[in-house]
Amino acid sequence: MPDAADLERLLRAAGLRVTRPRLAVLDAVHAEPHLDTEALIGASRARLGAVSHQAVYDVLRVLTDSGLVRRIQPQGSLARYEARVGDNHHHLVCRDCGAIVDVDCAVGEAPCLTPSDDGGFAVDEAEVVFWGRCPSCTAA
Amino acid sequence: MPDAADLERLLRAAGLRVTRPRLAVLDAVHAEPHLDTEALIGASRARLGAVSHQAVYDVLRVLTDSGLVRRIQPQGSLARYEARVGDNHHHLVCRDCGAIVDVDCAVGEAPCLTPSDDGGFAVDEAEVVFWGRCPSCTAA
DNA sequence: CTCCGTTTCTTGACTTGTTCAAGGGAAGTT
DNA sequence: AACTTCCCTTGAACAAGTCAAGAAACGGAG
């Protein structure tokens, strides 16, 4: 769990200005992965007192573009964000409750998998989503 | 390429009523894979003369639920539909132009891949999206 | 073949997540 | 400390998809 100084360093290293909304959003994404935008707006407000939703949207875009956070969006789910970035891990998604859990990639580096026939594409990433039912939904 | 009678058979086999909108949408999905909803509305109207967008949305939901078509939705793309179903193939997606191409699954049956640690999930499918650049975007 | 009940389609309004735009305010540079 | 640039606020707009009520069509029964 990085502290405020770490987060500030991350932003500067990415060539971004350090602002309170950016620190708050980045902190929230580190604190709890796989939150959707609305939850992140809430989490940012808990940290700052007030932020516009537009600011959070802007910050998330900037952070995503500069590679500080990763956006994921399984089918049927809203956009979600996580701070684990650059390790090409994958996700388990529950068909019932939508819960998302990280899975380490067996290989580690992207693309961890190569298509049987790449159709001439220059492939740089293999995104894998494992669909199933989480333990508590299986029980119910 | 199935003809009208084949499509009708598919619908009946799935326990669905045979209606003109359903035949038109199903035909369009077979004719050209990976179309989005708006394109399918257009393709259906080309076949029927007139259909409401709502009817197409309803038909797509019913066809998807009954397994006659598969819905895919890579990040940054609208919902798209394809008739290749039940063979657990995967997709190549171009980061620039959004082109989608099928890739056969090396294994064939779902889930073709199993997570390193399933976290207690009952996994039934591994969805794989290969991201990269298509030949013409690579050239440009 | 016709009638009837149920499903499906039409019409039109609405929701939701996200984006656009204009102006005031803060970050960081000199 | 002043200035320039970028960021945040406010409020409106947008687009894909959904909801709801009534009309039409499917297909089973007589």
XYZ file of C-alpha atoms (C1' of nucleotides) in Angstrom:
340
model
C 0.000 0.000 0.000
C 1.794 3.136 -1.183
C 1.497 6.254 0.982
C 0.779 9.790 -0.193
C 4.422 10.436 -1.038
C 4.599 7.283 -3.122
C 1.503 8.257 -5.042
C 2.908 11.710 -5.673
C 6.099 10.120 -6.969
C 4.094 7.901 -9.287
C 2.289 10.880 -10.759
C 5.466 12.911 -11.266
C 7.264 9.946 -12.781
C 4.460 9.746 -15.335
C 4.891 13.443 -16.129
C 1.590 14.406 -14.550
C 0.779 17.329 -12.322
C 0.041 16.443 -8.726
C -3.452 17.480 -7.703
C -5.683 16.525 -4.841
C -8.240 14.746 -7.036
C -5.504 12.717 -8.720
C -3.995 11.674 -5.427
C -7.399 10.749 -4.066
C -8.434 8.674 -7.063
C -5.080 6.952 -7.305
C -5.191 6.171 -3.610
C -8.708 4.774 -3.934
C -7.723 2.543 -6.849
C -4.786 1.210 -4.839
C -6.917 0.718 -1.753
C -9.551 -1.427 -3.394
C -9.195 -2.922 -6.854
C -12.006 -3.463 -9.354
C -14.195 -0.573 -8.217
C -16.398 1.003 -10.833
C -16.465 4.703 -11.576
C -19.324 5.535 -9.261
C -17.668 3.746 -6.358
C -14.445 5.605 -7.108
C -16.301 8.902 -7.075
C -17.590 7.969 -3.633
C -14.176 6.854 -2.429
C -12.595 10.069 -3.715
C -15.203 12.198 -1.968
C -14.548 10.302 1.258
C -10.930 11.388 0.933
C -11.388 14.956 -0.265
C -14.800 16.078 0.876
C -15.911 17.073 -2.608
C -14.944 16.343 -6.178
C -16.981 16.613 -9.315
C -17.768 13.405 -11.079
C -16.268 14.944 -14.187
C -12.938 15.368 -12.418
C -12.915 11.699 -11.506
C -13.717 10.719 -15.080
C -10.912 12.961 -16.326
C -8.445 11.652 -13.780
C -9.274 8.053 -14.600
C -8.721 8.719 -18.253
C -5.368 10.387 -17.628
C -4.212 7.677 -15.263
C -5.270 4.988 -17.698
C -3.584 6.701 -20.631
C -0.340 7.061 -18.744
C -0.430 3.470 -17.589
C -0.762 4.104 -13.869
C -4.040 2.256 -13.691
C -5.684 -0.336 -15.866
C -9.284 -0.287 -16.924
C -11.151 -3.532 -17.231
C -14.686 -4.063 -18.358
C -16.046 -7.590 -18.475
C -19.304 -7.973 -20.377
C -22.291 -6.855 -18.393
C -20.137 -4.840 -16.059
C -19.339 -1.153 -15.898
C -15.791 0.086 -16.351
C -13.622 -0.923 -13.421
C -10.112 0.101 -12.481
C -7.151 -1.506 -10.820
C -3.646 -0.426 -9.909
C -1.958 -3.729 -10.657
C -0.428 -2.853 -13.915
C 2.343 -4.182 -16.093
C 2.200 -7.742 -14.825
C -0.300 -9.047 -17.369
C -2.466 -10.841 -14.870
C -5.958 -12.045 -15.707
C -9.404 -12.144 -14.112
C -11.967 -14.538 -12.804
C -15.502 -13.198 -13.093
C -18.594 -14.626 -11.436
C -21.541 -14.944 -13.811
C -24.022 -14.448 -10.984
C -22.751 -11.701 -8.721
C -20.117 -10.157 -10.977
C -17.329 -10.545 -8.443
C -13.878 -10.122 -9.942
C -10.733 -11.807 -8.680
C -7.207 -11.536 -9.988
C -5.399 -14.576 -11.344
C -1.703 -14.564 -11.917
C -0.619 -15.219 -15.437
C 1.290 -18.453 -15.715
C 3.700 -16.871 -18.166
C 3.977 -13.376 -16.781
C 4.784 -11.256 -19.801
C 2.377 -10.049 -22.442
C 1.321 -11.596 -24.679
C 1.333 -14.688 -22.520
C -0.515 -16.583 -25.197
C -0.247 -16.524 -28.957
C -3.055 -17.262 -31.367
C -2.939 -20.398 -33.502
C -3.102 -18.141 -36.557
C -2.498 -14.438 -36.027
C -4.103 -13.399 -39.319
C -1.246 -10.987 -39.941
C -1.972 -9.055 -36.750
C 0.896 -7.756 -34.628
C -0.370 -9.113 -31.326
C 0.910 -7.452 -28.165
C -1.477 -8.675 -25.503
C -3.668 -11.639 -24.731
C -6.502 -10.673 -22.438
C -8.045 -13.609 -20.643
C -11.276 -13.640 -18.686
C -12.274 -16.797 -16.868
C -16.041 -17.024 -16.480
C -17.687 -19.117 -13.831
C -19.359 -19.013 -10.479
C -17.737 -17.787 -7.304
C -17.733 -19.950 -4.168
C -20.659 -18.209 -2.476
C -22.838 -18.189 -5.609
C -22.033 -21.864 -6.178
C -23.201 -22.598 -2.650
C -26.468 -20.684 -3.110
C -24.590 -20.184 -45.295
C -27.925 -21.510 -44.057
C -31.016 -20.667 -46.124
C -34.391 -19.502 -44.809
C -35.556 -23.027 -44.041
C -32.379 -23.736 -42.058
C -32.839 -20.584 -40.044
C -36.448 -21.478 -39.343
C -35.330 -24.896 -38.177
C -32.773 -23.320 -35.873
C -35.419 -21.151 -34.274
C -37.874 -23.979 -33.796
C -35.187 -26.266 -32.409
C -34.511 -23.600 -29.803
C -38.214 -23.503 -28.918
C -38.706 -20.039 -30.381
C -41.508 -18.720 -32.509
C -40.603 -18.015 -36.085
C -41.157 -14.394 -36.977
C -39.951 -12.239 -39.812
C -37.759 -10.041 -37.615
C -36.131 -13.096 -36.078
C -35.392 -14.633 -39.433
C -33.998 -11.374 -40.736
C -31.724 -10.753 -37.759
C -30.520 -14.331 -37.671
C -29.820 -14.220 -41.382
C -27.894 -10.964 -41.008
C -25.781 -12.365 -38.193
C -24.945 -15.384 -40.318
C -24.218 -13.268 -43.356
C -21.669 -11.037 -41.724
C -20.175 -11.702 -38.324
C -19.160 -9.095 -35.766
C -21.715 -6.467 -36.740
C -22.890 -4.129 -34.007
C -26.521 -3.540 -33.155
C -26.973 -0.522 -35.362
C -25.516 -2.336 -38.362
C -27.810 -5.266 -37.654
C -30.799 -2.943 -37.540
C -29.772 -1.700 -40.962
C -29.199 -5.202 -42.302
C -32.573 -6.319 -40.969
C -34.334 -3.390 -42.569
C -32.635 -4.197 -45.860
C -34.240 -7.634 -45.608
C -37.674 -6.668 -44.303
C -38.315 -3.100 -45.284
C -39.025 -1.969 -41.747
C -38.352 -3.129 -38.222
C -38.215 -1.185 -35.029
C -34.895 -0.927 -33.294
C -36.608 -2.308 -30.214
C -37.549 -5.470 -32.076
C -33.941 -6.004 -33.087
C -32.758 -5.475 -29.524
C -35.376 -7.957 -28.305
C -34.505 -10.501 -30.963
C -30.800 -10.236 -30.229
C -31.439 -10.807 -26.560
C -33.613 -13.851 -27.236
C -31.162 -15.321 -29.721
C -28.283 -14.752 -27.335
C -30.154 -16.253 -24.399
C -31.053 -19.342 -26.368
C -27.509 -19.767 -27.611
C -28.182 -19.217 -31.311
C -25.870 -16.247 -31.461
C -23.010 -15.089 -29.318
C -22.511 -11.545 -28.146
C -19.014 -10.178 -27.888
C -17.966 -6.785 -26.685
C -14.280 -5.905 -26.644
C -13.406 -2.794 -24.661
C -14.131 0.390 -26.531
C -16.494 -1.396 -28.868
C -20.248 -1.684 -28.941
C -21.948 -5.041 -28.542
C -21.342 -7.234 -31.558
C -22.883 -10.530 -32.565
C -21.773 -13.665 -34.351
C -23.385 -16.918 -35.340
C -20.348 -19.101 -34.726
C -21.364 -20.578 -31.479
C -20.409 -23.573 -29.416
C -16.888 -23.935 -30.758
C -15.216 -21.706 -28.186
C -13.155 -19.760 -30.663
C -11.440 -16.506 -29.772
C -10.856 -13.081 -31.288
C -8.131 -10.848 -32.590
C -8.946 -7.169 -32.193
C -7.127 -4.264 -33.818
C -6.335 -1.469 -31.378
C -6.512 1.122 -34.144
C -9.468 0.340 -36.348
C -11.349 -2.097 -34.123
C -11.408 -4.850 -36.732
C -12.294 -8.236 -35.294
C -11.120 -11.545 -36.670
C -11.871 -15.041 -35.444
C -9.111 -17.312 -34.208
C -9.664 -20.991 -33.708
C -9.107 -22.232 -30.236
C -6.184 -24.632 -30.077
C -8.063 -26.825 -27.638
C -11.593 -26.581 -28.924
C -13.749 -27.105 -25.891
C -14.541 -24.620 -23.169
C -12.791 -23.840 -20.967
C -9.792 -24.264 -23.191
C -7.591 -22.778 -20.530
C -7.601 -23.143 -16.777
C -6.420 -20.514 -14.331
C -3.297 -21.121 -12.285
C -5.430 -20.701 -9.161
C -9.183 -20.749 -9.605
C -9.901 -19.114 -6.251
C -12.684 -21.590 -5.631
C -14.566 -20.522 -8.759
C -16.318 -23.116 -10.905
C -14.860 -21.976 -14.207
C -16.749 -22.911 -17.358
C -15.253 -20.676 -19.993
C -12.019 -18.921 -20.782
C -12.605 -15.924 -23.002
C -9.499 -14.789 -24.819
C -9.036 -11.540 -26.707
C -5.802 -10.978 -28.588
C -5.035 -7.280 -28.897
C -2.784 -5.895 -31.558
C -2.711 -4.142 -34.863
C -4.234 -5.475 -38.048
C -2.162 -5.718 -41.235
C -3.491 -2.522 -42.814
C -3.120 -0.463 -39.640
C 0.403 -1.802 -39.177
C 1.211 -0.641 -42.697
C -0.178 2.849 -42.097
C -59.607 -23.277 -42.005
C -60.802 -20.213 -38.336
C -60.632 -18.591 -33.753
C -58.199 -17.543 -29.653
C -54.600 -16.962 -26.199
C -50.026 -15.806 -25.840
C -46.019 -13.964 -27.472
C -43.835 -10.491 -30.083
C -43.555 -6.149 -32.463
C -44.355 -0.873 -32.708
C -44.138 3.492 -30.771
C -42.299 6.710 -27.920
C -40.464 8.050 -23.653
C -36.894 7.288 -20.437
C -32.429 5.774 -17.813
C -27.729 5.425 -17.273
C -22.906 5.880 -17.993
C -20.130 8.841 -20.114
C -18.568 12.949 -22.745
C -18.540 17.915 -24.282
C -17.865 22.914 -23.378
C -16.995 27.293 -21.025
C -15.049 29.635 -17.397
C -12.690 30.032 -12.824
C -8.831 28.234 -10.135
C -4.644 25.773 -8.954
C 0.145 23.749 -10.322
C 4.489 24.694 -11.389
C 7.824 27.655 -14.024
C 10.689 31.861 -14.347
C 5.504 36.826 -6.821
C 3.605 36.796 -11.412
C 2.479 34.197 -15.361
C 1.267 30.469 -18.292
C -0.706 26.256 -18.713
C -3.377 22.741 -17.350
C -7.019 21.106 -14.304
C -11.376 21.257 -11.947
C -16.411 22.860 -11.548
C -20.785 23.437 -13.394
C -24.285 22.194 -16.222
C -25.806 20.529 -20.474
C -25.646 17.013 -23.972
C -25.107 12.383 -26.025
C -25.673 7.504 -27.195
C -26.635 2.815 -26.295
C -29.774 0.384 -24.380
C -34.197 -0.391 -21.577
C -39.109 0.148 -20.012
C -44.097 0.264 -20.866
C -48.578 0.154 -23.214
C -51.109 -1.179 -26.905
C -51.472 -3.409 -31.715
C -50.234 -7.230 -34.548
C -48.855 -11.833 -35.589
C -47.632 -16.678 -34.382
C -49.295 -21.231 -33.914
C -52.187 -24.565 -31.299
C -57.104 -26.203 -30.703
C -61.524 -26.899 -32.398
